[in-house]
C-alpha atoms as one frame of an Amber mdcrd trajectory, in Angstrom:
protein
 119.438  99.201  82.627 120.674  97.827  78.327 122.621  94.283  78.284 124.898
  96.493  76.652 124.851  98.320  79.482 125.859  94.835  81.566 128.533  94.250
  79.611 130.402  96.669  78.955 129.928  98.039  82.903 131.658  94.281  83.484
 134.559  94.774  80.196 135.432  98.311  82.383 136.449  96.980  85.650 139.650
  94.378  83.477 140.090  97.075  80.543 140.403  99.533  83.342 142.868  97.139
  85.480 145.361  97.091  81.926 145.244 100.182  81.317 146.108 101.922  84.387
 149.110  99.156  84.753 150.558 100.622  81.433 149.857 103.742  81.943 150.751
 103.806  85.125 154.524 101.545  83.599 154.610 104.566  81.434 154.521 107.595
  84.000 157.521 105.807  85.924 159.527 104.430  83.310 159.102 108.471  81.833
 161.440 111.140  82.909 158.268 112.277  83.590 158.298 110.236  86.689 159.354
 112.379  89.984 155.425 114.143  88.992 154.527 111.116  89.722 152.473 112.563
  92.752 151.081 115.257  90.504 150.135 113.177  87.901 148.666 110.443  88.754
 145.296 111.853  89.059 145.591 112.359  85.528 146.864 109.110  84.278 143.402
 107.801  86.296 141.358 109.737  84.655 142.409 108.870  81.132 142.691 105.634
  81.934 138.559 106.465  82.962 137.804 107.695  79.859 139.673 105.468  77.790
 138.347 102.695  79.106 134.735 103.714  78.797 134.375 104.573  75.942 136.321
 101.224  74.689 133.458  98.799  76.667 130.974 100.925  75.512 132.599 100.253
  71.753 133.547  95.779  72.408 129.992  95.552  74.197 128.093  94.741  71.020
 130.371  92.248  70.238 130.440  90.367  72.819 126.455  89.626  72.561 124.944
  85.904  72.005 122.923  87.161  68.633 126.366  89.043  66.819 128.191  85.300
  68.588 124.759  82.809  66.034 124.831  85.080  63.896 128.789  85.298  62.845
 130.417  82.233  64.661 133.102  82.285  67.098 135.382  81.670  64.530 134.309
  82.820  60.891 138.218  84.851  60.939 139.387  82.386  60.213 137.688  80.821
  57.323
């Protein structure tokens, strides 16, 4: 199992939790709220796909060698 996959798996859980929360709140506050029980599986699937892609994209940026090369606070310079 690659390091990128391990980091992405840990990120996925956190991103999925936040995306599911945001998607559920958006669904319940929208005019589609009467259909929420039918649409909730789509929210789960959509947020899982978005979370997987986002965590795979973010994983290389969290590796220690990236922090050594660029430094954690290089964006402040």
